[in-house]
Coordinates of C-alpha atoms in Angstrom, one line a residue:
Chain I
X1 CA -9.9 15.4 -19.2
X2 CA -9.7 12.2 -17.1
X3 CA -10.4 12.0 -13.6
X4 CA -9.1 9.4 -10.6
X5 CA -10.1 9.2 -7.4
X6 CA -9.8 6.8 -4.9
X7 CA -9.1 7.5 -0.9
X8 CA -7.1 4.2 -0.5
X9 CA -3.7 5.2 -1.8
X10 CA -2.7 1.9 -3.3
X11 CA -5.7 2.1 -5.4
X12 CA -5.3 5.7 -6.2
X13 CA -2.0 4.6 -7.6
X14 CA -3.3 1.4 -9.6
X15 CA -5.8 3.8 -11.2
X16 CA -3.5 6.5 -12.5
X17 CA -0.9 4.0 -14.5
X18 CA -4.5 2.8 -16.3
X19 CA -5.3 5.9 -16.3
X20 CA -2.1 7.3 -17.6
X21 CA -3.0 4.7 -20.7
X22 CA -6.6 5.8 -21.5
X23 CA -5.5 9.7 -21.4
X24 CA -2.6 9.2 -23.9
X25 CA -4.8 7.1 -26.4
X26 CA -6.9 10.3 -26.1
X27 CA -4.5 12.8 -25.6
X28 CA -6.5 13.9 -22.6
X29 CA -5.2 15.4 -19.8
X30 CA -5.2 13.0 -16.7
X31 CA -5.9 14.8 -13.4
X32 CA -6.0 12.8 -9.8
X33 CA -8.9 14.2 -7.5
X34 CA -7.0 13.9 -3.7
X35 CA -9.7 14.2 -0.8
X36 CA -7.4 14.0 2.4
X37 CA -6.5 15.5 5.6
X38 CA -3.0 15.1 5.2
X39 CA -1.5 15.7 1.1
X40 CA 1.9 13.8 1.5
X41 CA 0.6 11.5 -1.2
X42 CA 0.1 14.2 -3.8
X43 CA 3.6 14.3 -5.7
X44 CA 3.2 10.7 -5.5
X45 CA 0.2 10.9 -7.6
X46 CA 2.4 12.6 -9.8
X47 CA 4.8 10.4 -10.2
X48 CA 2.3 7.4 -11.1
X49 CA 0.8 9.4 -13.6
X50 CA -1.1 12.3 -13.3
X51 CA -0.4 16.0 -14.9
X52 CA -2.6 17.6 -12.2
X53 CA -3.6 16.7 -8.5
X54 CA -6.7 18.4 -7.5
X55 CA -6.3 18.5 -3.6
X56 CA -8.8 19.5 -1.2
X57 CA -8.3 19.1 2.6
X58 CA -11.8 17.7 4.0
X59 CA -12.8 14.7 5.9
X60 CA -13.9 11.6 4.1
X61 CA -17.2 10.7 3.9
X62 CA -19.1 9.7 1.0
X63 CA -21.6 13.1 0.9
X64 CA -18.3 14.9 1.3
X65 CA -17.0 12.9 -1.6
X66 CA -19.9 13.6 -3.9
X67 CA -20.3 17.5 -3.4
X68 CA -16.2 17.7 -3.9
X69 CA -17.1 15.4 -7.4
X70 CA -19.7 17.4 -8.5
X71 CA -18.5 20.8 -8.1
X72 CA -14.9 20.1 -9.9
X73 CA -16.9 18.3 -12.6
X74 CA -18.7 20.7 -13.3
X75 CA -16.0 23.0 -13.5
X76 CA -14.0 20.6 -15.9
X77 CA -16.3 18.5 -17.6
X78 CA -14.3 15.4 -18.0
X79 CA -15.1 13.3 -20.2
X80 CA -13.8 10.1 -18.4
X81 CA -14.1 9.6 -14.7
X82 CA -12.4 6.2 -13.0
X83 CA -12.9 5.6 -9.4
X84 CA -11.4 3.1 -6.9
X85 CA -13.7 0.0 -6.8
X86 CA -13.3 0.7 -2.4
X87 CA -16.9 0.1 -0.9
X88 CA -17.0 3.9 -0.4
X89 CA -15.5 4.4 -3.9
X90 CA -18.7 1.4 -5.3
X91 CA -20.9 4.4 -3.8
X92 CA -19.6 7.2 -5.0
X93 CA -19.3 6.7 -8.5
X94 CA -23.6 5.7 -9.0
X95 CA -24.4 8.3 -6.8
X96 CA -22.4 11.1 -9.4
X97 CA -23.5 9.1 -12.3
X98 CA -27.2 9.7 -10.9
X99 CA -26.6 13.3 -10.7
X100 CA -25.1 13.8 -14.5
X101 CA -27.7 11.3 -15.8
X102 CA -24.7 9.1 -16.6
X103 CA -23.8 5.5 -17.2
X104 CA -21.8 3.7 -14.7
X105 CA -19.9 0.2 -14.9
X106 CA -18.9 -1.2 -11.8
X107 CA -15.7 -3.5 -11.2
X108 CA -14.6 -2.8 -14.9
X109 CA -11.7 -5.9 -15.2
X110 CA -10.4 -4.8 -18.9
X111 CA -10.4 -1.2 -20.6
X112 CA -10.4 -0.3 -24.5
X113 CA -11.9 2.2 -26.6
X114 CA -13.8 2.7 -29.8
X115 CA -14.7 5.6 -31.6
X116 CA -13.2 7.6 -28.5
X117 CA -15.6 5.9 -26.1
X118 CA -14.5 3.2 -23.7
X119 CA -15.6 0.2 -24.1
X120 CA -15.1 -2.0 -20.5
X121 CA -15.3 -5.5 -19.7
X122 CA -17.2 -6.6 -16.5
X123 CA -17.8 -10.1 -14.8
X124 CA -21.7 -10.6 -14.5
X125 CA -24.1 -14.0 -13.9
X126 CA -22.5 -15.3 -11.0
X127 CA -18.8 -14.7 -12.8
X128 CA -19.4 -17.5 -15.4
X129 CA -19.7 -14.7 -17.9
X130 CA -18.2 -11.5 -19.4
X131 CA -20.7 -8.5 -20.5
X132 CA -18.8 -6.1 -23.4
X133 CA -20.3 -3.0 -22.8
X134 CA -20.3 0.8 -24.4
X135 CA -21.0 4.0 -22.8
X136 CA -23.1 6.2 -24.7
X137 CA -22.2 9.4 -23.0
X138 CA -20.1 11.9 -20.7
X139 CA -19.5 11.8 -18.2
X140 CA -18.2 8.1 -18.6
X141 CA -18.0 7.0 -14.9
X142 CA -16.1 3.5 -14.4
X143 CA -15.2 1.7 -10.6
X144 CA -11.5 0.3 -11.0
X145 CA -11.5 -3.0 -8.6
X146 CA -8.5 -2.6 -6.3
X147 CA -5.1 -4.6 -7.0
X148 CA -6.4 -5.5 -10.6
X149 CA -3.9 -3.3 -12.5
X150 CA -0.4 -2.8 -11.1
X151 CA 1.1 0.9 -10.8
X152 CA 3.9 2.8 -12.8
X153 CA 6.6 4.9 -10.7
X154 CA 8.1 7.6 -12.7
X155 CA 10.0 10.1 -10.7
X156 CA 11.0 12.2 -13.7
X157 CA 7.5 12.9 -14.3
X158 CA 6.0 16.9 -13.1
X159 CA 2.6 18.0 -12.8
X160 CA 0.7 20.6 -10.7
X161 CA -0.9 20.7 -7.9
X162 CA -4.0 22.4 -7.5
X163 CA -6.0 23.5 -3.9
X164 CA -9.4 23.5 -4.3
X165 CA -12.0 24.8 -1.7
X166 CA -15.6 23.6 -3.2
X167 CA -18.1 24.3 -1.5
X168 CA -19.2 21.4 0.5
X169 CA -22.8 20.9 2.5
X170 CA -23.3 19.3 5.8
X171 CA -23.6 15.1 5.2
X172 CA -26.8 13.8 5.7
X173 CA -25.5 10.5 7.1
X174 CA -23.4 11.4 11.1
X175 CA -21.0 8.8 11.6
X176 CA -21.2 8.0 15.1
X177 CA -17.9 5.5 15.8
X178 CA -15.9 3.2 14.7
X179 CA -14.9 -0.2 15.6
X180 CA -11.6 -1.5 13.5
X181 CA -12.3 -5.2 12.4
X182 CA -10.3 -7.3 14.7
X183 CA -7.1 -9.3 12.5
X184 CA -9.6 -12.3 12.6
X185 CA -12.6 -10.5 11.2
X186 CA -10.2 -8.7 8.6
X187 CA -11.9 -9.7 5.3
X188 CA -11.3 -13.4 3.6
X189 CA -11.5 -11.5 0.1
X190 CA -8.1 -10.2 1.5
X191 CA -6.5 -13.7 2.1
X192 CA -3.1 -15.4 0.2
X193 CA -3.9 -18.9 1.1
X194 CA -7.6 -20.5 2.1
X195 CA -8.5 -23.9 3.0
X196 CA -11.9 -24.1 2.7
X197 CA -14.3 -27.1 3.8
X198 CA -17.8 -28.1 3.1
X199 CA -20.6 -30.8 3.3
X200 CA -18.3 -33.9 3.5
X201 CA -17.2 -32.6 7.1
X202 CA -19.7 -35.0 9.3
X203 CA -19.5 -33.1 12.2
X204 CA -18.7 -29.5 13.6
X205 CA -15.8 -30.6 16.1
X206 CA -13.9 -32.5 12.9
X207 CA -12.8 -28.7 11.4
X208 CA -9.9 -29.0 13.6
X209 CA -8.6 -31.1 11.1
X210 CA -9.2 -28.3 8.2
X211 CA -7.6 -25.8 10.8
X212 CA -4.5 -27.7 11.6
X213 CA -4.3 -27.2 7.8
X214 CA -5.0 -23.6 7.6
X215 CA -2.4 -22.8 10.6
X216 CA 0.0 -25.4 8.6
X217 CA 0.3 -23.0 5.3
X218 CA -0.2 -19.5 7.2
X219 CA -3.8 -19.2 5.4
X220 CA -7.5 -18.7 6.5
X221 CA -10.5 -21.3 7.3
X222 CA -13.0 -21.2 4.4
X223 CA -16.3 -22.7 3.7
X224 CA -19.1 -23.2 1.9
X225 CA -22.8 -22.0 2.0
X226 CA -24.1 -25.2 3.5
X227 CA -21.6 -25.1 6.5
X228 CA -22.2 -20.9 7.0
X229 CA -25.7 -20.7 6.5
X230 CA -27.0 -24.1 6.9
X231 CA -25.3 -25.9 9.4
X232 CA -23.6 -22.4 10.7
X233 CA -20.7 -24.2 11.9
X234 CA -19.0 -21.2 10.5
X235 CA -20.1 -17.7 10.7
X236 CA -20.2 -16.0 7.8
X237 CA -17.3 -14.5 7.5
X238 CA -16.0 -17.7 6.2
X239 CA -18.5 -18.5 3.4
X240 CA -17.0 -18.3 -0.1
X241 CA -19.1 -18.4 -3.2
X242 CA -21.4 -16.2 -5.3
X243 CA -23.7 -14.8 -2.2
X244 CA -20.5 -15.3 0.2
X245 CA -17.2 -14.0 -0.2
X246 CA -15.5 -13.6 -3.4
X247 CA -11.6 -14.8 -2.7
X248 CA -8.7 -15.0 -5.1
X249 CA -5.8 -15.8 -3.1
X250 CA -3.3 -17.6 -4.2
X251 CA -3.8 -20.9 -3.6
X252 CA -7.5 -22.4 -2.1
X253 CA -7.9 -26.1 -1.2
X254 CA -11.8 -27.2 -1.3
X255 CA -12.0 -30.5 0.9
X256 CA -15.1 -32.0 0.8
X257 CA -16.8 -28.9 -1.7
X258 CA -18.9 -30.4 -4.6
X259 CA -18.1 -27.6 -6.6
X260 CA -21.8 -25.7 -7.5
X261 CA -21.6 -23.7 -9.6
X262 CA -22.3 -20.7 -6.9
X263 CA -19.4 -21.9 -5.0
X264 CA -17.4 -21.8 -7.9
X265 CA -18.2 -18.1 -8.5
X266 CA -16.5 -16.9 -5.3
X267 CA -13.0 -18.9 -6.7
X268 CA -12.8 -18.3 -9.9
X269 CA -10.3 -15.6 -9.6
X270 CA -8.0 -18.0 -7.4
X271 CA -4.6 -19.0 -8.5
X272 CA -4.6 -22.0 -8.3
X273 CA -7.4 -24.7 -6.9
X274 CA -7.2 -27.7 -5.2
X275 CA -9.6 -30.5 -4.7
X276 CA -10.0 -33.2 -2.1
X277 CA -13.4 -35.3 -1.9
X278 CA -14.5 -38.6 -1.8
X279 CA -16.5 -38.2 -5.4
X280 CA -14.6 -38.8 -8.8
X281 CA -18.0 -37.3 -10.4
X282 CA -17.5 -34.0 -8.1
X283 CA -18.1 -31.1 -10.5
X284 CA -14.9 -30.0 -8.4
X285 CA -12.7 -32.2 -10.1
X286 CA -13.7 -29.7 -13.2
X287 CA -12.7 -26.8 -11.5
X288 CA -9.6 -27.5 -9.9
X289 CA -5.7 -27.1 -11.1
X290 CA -4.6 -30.1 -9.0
X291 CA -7.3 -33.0 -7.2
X292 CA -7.5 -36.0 -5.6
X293 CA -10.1 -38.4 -5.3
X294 CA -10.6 -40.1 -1.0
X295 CA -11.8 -39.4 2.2
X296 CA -10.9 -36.0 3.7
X297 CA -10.5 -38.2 6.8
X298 CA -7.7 -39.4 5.8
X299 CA -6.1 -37.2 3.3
X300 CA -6.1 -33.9 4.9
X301 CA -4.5 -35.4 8.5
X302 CA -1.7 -37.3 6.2
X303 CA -1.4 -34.1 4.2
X304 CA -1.0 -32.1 6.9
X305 CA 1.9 -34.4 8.0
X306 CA 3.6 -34.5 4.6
X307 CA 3.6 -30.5 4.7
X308 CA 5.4 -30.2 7.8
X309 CA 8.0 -32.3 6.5
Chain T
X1 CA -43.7 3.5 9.4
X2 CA -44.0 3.2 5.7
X3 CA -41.4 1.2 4.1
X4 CA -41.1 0.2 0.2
X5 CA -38.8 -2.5 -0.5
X6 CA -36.5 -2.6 -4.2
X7 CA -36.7 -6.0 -5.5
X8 CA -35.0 -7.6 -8.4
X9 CA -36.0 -11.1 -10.0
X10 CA -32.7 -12.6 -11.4
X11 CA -32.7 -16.2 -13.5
X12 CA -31.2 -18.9 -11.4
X13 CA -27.7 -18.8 -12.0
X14 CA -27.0 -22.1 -11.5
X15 CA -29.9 -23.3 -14.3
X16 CA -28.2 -21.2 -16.9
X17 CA -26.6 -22.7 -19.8
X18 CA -24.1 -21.7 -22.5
X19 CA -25.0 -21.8 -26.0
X20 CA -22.1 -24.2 -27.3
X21 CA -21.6 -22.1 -30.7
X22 CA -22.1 -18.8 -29.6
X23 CA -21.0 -19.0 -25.9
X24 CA -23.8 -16.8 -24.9
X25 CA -25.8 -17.4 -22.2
X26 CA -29.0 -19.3 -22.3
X27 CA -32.2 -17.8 -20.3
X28 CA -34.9 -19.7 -22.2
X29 CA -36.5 -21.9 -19.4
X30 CA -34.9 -20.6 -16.9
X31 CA -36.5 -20.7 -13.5
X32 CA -36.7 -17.0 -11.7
X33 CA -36.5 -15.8 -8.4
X34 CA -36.3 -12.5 -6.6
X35 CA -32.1 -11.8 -5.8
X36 CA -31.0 -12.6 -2.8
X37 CA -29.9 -9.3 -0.7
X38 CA -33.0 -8.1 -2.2
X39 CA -34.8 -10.9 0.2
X40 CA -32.8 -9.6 3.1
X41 CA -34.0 -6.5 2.5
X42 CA -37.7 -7.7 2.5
X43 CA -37.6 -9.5 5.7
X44 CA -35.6 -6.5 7.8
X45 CA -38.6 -4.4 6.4
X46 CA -40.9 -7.2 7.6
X47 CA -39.5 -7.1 11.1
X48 CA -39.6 -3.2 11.0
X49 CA -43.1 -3.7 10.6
X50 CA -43.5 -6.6 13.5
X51 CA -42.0 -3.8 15.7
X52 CA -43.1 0.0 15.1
X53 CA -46.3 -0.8 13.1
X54 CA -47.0 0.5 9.5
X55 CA -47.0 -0.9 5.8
X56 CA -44.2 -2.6 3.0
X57 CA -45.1 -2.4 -0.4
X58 CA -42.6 -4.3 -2.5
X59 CA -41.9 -2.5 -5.4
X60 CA -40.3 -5.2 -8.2
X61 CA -38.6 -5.4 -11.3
X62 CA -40.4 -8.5 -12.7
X63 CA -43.3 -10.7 -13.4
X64 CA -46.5 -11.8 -10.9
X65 CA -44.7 -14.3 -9.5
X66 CA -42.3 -12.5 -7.7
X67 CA -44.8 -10.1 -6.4
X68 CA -46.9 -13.2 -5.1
X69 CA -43.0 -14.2 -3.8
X70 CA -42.7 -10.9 -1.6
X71 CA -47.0 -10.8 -0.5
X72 CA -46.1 -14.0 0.9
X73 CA -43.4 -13.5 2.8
X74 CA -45.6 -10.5 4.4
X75 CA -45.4 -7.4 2.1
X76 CA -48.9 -6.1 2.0
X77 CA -48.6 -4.7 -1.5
X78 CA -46.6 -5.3 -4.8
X79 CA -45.9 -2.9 -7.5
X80 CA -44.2 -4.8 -10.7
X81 CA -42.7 -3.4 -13.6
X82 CA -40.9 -4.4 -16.6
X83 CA -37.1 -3.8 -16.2
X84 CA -34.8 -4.0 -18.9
X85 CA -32.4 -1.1 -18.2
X86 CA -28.8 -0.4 -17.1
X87 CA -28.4 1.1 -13.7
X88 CA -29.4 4.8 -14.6
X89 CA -32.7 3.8 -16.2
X90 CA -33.3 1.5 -13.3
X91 CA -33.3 4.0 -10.9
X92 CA -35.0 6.7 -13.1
X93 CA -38.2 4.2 -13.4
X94 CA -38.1 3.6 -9.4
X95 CA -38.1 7.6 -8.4
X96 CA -40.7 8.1 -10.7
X97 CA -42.6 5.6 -9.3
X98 CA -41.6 6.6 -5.9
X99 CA -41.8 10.5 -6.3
X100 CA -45.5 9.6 -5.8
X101 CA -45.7 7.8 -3.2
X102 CA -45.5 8.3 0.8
X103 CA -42.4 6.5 2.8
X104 CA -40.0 7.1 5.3
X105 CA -37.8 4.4 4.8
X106 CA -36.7 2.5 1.6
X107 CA -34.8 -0.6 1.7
X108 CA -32.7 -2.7 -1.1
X109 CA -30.1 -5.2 -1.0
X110 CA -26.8 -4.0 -1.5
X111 CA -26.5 -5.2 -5.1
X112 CA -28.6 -8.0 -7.0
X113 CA -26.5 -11.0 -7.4
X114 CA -26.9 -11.5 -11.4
X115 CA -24.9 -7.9 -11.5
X116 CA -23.2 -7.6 -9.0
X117 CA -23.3 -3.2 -9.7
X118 CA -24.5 -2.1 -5.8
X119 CA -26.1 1.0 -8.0
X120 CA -29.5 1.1 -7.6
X121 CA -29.5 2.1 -4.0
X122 CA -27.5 4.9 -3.9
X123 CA -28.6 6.3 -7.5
X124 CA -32.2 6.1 -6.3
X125 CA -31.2 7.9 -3.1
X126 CA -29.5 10.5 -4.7
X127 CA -32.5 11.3 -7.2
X128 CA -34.8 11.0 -4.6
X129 CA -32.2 13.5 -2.7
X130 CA -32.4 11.1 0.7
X131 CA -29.7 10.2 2.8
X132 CA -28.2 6.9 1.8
X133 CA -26.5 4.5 4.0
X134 CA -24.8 1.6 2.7
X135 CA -24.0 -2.3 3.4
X136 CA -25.7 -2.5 6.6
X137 CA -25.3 -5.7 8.9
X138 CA -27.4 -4.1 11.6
X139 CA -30.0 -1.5 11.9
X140 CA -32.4 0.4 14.1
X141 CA -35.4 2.9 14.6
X142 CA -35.3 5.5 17.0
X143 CA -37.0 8.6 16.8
X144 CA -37.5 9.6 13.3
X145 CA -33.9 8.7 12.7
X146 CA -32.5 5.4 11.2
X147 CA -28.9 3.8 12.6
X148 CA -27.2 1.3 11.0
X149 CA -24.2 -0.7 11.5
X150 CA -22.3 -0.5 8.2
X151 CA -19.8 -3.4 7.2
X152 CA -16.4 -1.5 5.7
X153 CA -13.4 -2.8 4.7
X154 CA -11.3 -2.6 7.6
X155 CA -14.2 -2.0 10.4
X156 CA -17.4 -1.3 11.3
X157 CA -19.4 2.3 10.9
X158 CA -21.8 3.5 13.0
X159 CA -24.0 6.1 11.2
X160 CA -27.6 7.5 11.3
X161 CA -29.7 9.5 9.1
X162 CA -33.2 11.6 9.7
X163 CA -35.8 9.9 7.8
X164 CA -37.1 9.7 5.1
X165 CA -33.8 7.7 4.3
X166 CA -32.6 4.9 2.0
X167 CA -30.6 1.7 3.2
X168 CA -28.4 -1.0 1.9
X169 CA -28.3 -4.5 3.3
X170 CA -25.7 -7.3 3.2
X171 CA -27.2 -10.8 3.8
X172 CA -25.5 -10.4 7.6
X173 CA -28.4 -8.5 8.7
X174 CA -31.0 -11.3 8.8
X175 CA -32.3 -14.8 7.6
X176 CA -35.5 -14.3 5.3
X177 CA -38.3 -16.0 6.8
X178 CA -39.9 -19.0 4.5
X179 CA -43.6 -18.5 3.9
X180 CA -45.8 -21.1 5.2
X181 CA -48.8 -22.5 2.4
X182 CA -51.0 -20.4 4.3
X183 CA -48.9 -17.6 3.4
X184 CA -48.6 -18.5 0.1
X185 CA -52.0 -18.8 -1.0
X186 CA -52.9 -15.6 1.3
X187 CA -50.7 -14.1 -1.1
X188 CA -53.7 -14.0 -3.9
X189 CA -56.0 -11.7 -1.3
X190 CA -52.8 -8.9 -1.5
X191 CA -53.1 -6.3 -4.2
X192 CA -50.7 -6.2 -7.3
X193 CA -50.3 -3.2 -9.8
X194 CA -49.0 -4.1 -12.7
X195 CA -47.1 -0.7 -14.3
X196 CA -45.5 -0.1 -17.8
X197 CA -43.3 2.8 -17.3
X198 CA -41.4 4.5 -20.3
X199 CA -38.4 3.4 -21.8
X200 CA -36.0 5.5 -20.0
X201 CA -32.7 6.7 -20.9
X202 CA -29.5 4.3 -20.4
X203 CA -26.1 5.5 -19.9
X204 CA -24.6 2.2 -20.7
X205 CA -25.2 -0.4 -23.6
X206 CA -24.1 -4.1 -23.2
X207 CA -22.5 -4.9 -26.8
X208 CA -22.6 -8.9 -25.7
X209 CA -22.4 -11.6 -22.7
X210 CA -19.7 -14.2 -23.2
X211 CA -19.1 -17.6 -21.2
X212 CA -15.2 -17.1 -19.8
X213 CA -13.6 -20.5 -20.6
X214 CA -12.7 -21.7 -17.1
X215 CA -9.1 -23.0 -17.9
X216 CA -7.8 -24.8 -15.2
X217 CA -5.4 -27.5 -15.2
X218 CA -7.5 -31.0 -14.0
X219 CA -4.6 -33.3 -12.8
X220 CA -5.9 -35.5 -10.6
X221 CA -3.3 -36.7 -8.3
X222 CA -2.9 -40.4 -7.0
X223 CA -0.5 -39.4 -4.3
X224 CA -0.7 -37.3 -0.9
X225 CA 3.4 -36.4 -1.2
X226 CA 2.5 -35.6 -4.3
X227 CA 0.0 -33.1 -3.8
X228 CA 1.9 -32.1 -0.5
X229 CA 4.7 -30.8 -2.6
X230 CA 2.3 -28.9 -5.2
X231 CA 0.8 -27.1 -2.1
X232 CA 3.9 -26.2 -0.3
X233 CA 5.9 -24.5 -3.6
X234 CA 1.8 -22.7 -4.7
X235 CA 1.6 -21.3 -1.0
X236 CA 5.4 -19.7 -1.4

């Protein structure tokens, strides 16, 4: 049997068409795990895939998560678990792995299988390079990074639908409140369109010009480490690269970005990239779909005029 | 208050190379360093210390250097081992090694950057059977309790835990300090044990690490309405 679980419902859905995949290679069943106050979503699940939905009504937290894991895998040894790569879900899946004495590959990117065992694909040292790796037993326990793999809607499709009541403990962790990210602090990993500056910029007041920009294309303010953690003109929210924010929006435009390599890391996933700076020998000019060579100074104000054209 | 802090030493990204015929990666030579979260995590136990009073031992997966990295930053002890294991042995070595010692508060970063798995915490805590709490910005002491201020997706959690308890930083939560030369040579003074734990049990083999072949397009433009127009039909 293969599992899903994630409690973000696009994900959930993302998983199950993979999922759907891996389980008829295997002729396994394919059974979506549903931890949720309110079980609206379950036929859905259905629908994209699964032939079973275990549902259990419970809160969401990640102790609740585990004990409702554990008991139903127990109960159904699957061979094959695949959680959404959510931060709750990037805890989850270790902490079960830990308690089976399994292996666990986090933000798996590409699927196959050998022998019957999965073989995943992962991005590791800094995203320059892609580990191949095997599991060598079951449970085989695998985060799914959310919108990676697109979802299947079949409403022919029937399955069951299966209340379960495990028995849960009290959490050791209390959550005492919560405070929604304000639209502003909403995550740049999230964003469509980034303009992003760095060390060129002479002076704080100048990323007016790089905003003007930003507001000009409906995207987010960017930057680099130097400018979030150095100069902290930015906080860092805003800083894209290896120990920053990894972005892949659409389109990102790097003015004034030399393009290290750690920088490069948090882009490599974007669309497409384009480079402004005032260095031919930029090892941005490398990295980039579309570049020119001059001062942001004057390219990014004239820019900004052409656009609004 | 008895802290032990989970350090990883990681090649320098940016120093490593790619074998032109193979496309593997090339470590040979490579400067090391402890990973950066992992650094975060040292200094917030550092300041722990500054405040309530009590020890850090730095517990390391790597060589003498990095121990003398964390003694001189502040930690008063190192423990190093030899780590070459996926997640599950990783975190098998440190609860054996931690099963036998006295805490009440273990801190790691909330992944290493080579990686990029944000395992080891939680497995550790869950073999240790402590409460974990993850990617904290923010955290605080208060009577035999840890709160932290956890960085979600679409907000912010507040959560605590009783100690003994295991935590997960992002680089939010702090700047590490840079150690002075006095530091650094007091660093010598501090003790290091050396261990060479058995080869534990992986649940996960790595069959190869390939270089990804960046393939982007490289036209350099000559003209801003040029590059005015790419932009405005890529942001539709």
């Amino acid at each position: 049997m293969i599992f899903t679980f994630s409690e973000d419902y696009e994900t959930a859905i993302e998983i199950l068409a993979k999922g759907r995949e891996v389980a008829d290679s295997l002729r396994l069943e394919l059974a979506a795990v549903s931890i949720i106050k309110h079980n609206d979503v379950e036929g859905t699940y259905i629908f994209c895939g699964a032939d079973k939905v275990y549902s259990i009504d419970s809160e969401l937290h990640a102790d609740i998560v585990v004990d409702c894991l554990f008991s139903l895998i127990n109960q159904y040894k699957p061979e094959i678990l695949l959680i959404g790569g959510t931060r709750l879900g990037k805890e989850v899946a270790p902490r079960i792995a830990q308690k089976f004495g399994a292996g666990c590959a986090t933000d798996c990117v590409d699927f196959s299988l050998e022998h019957e065992k999965l073989i995943v694909k992962r991005f590791v040292l800094g995203g320059r390079f892609i580990a191949t790796q095997r599991f060598l037993r079951n449970p085989q326990i695998v985060t799914v990074p959310p919108r990676r793999f697109g979802k299947k809607l079949d409403t022919a499709r029937t399955g069951e639908i299966i209340k379960t009541t495990p028995k849960l403990a009290e959490p050791k962790v209390r959550v005492l409140e919560i405070k929604d990210k304000t639209p502003k602090e909403l995550r740049i990993e999230e964003a469509d369109i980034i303009v992003s500056v760095g060390r060129g910029l002479r002076k704080k007041e100048d990323l007016v010009l790089v905003e003007s920009l930003a507001k000009m294309l409906g995207g987010v303010v960017g930057c680099s480490r130097s400018v979030a953690a150095d100069l902290k003109w930015l906080p860092e929210e805003h800083w894209v690269g290896l120990s920053g924010h990894k972005v892949k929006p659409k389109l990102y435009i790097a003015i004034g970005i030399s393009g290290q390599v750690q920088h490069i890391a948090g882009i490599r996933d974007a669309k497409t990239i384009i480079a402004i700076n005032n260095d031919p020998n930029a090892p941005i000019f490398k990295a980039c779909d579309y570049g020119i060579v001059g001062d942001l100074y004057d390219i990014v104000p004239a820019l900004t005029n052409a656009i609004k054209k | 208050m008895d802290i032990i802090v989970c350090l990883k030493q990681i090649y320098d990204l940016g120093q490593i190379m790619v074998d032109t015929a193979t496309k593997y990666p090339i470590t040979e030579g490579v400067a090391r360093k402890i990973s950066d979260f992992d650094k975060n995590a040292l200094e917030e136990a550092l300041r722990i210390k500054e405040k309530h009073g009590g020890t850090v031992l730095a517990l390391i997966g790597g060589t003498k250097e990095a121990a003398k990295e964390a003694l001189a930053m502040g930690a008063d002890e190192a423990v190093i081992y030899s780590a070459d294991s996926d997640s599950l042995g990783t975190a098998t070595i440190l609860a054996e090694i931690i099963h036998k010692t006295k805490y009440d508060l273990i801190l790691c970063g909330e992944a290493s950057i080579d990686e990029f798995s944000f395992q080891t915490g939680p497995r550790l805590a869950q073999a240790l059977g402590i409460p974990v709490l993850t990617y904290a910005r923010k955290m605080e002491l208060k009577d035999n309790e840890v709160v932290v201020e956890r960085n979600l997706e679409n907000r912010y959690e507040i959560a605590k835990a009783r100690l003994p308890a295991l935590v997960t930083v992002t680089k939010e939560i702090n700047e590490p300090r840079i150690p002075t030369l006095l530091q650094i040579l007091g660093a010598s003074k501090k003790k290091t044990t050396e261990l060479s734990p058995a080869k534990p049990e992986a649940g996960i083999e790595t069959l190869r690490v390939t270089a990804i072949e960046m393939k982007r397009k490289e036209v350099i433009l000559k003209d801003i309405e040029e590059l005015a127009m790419v932009i405005t039909s890529e942001s539709r």
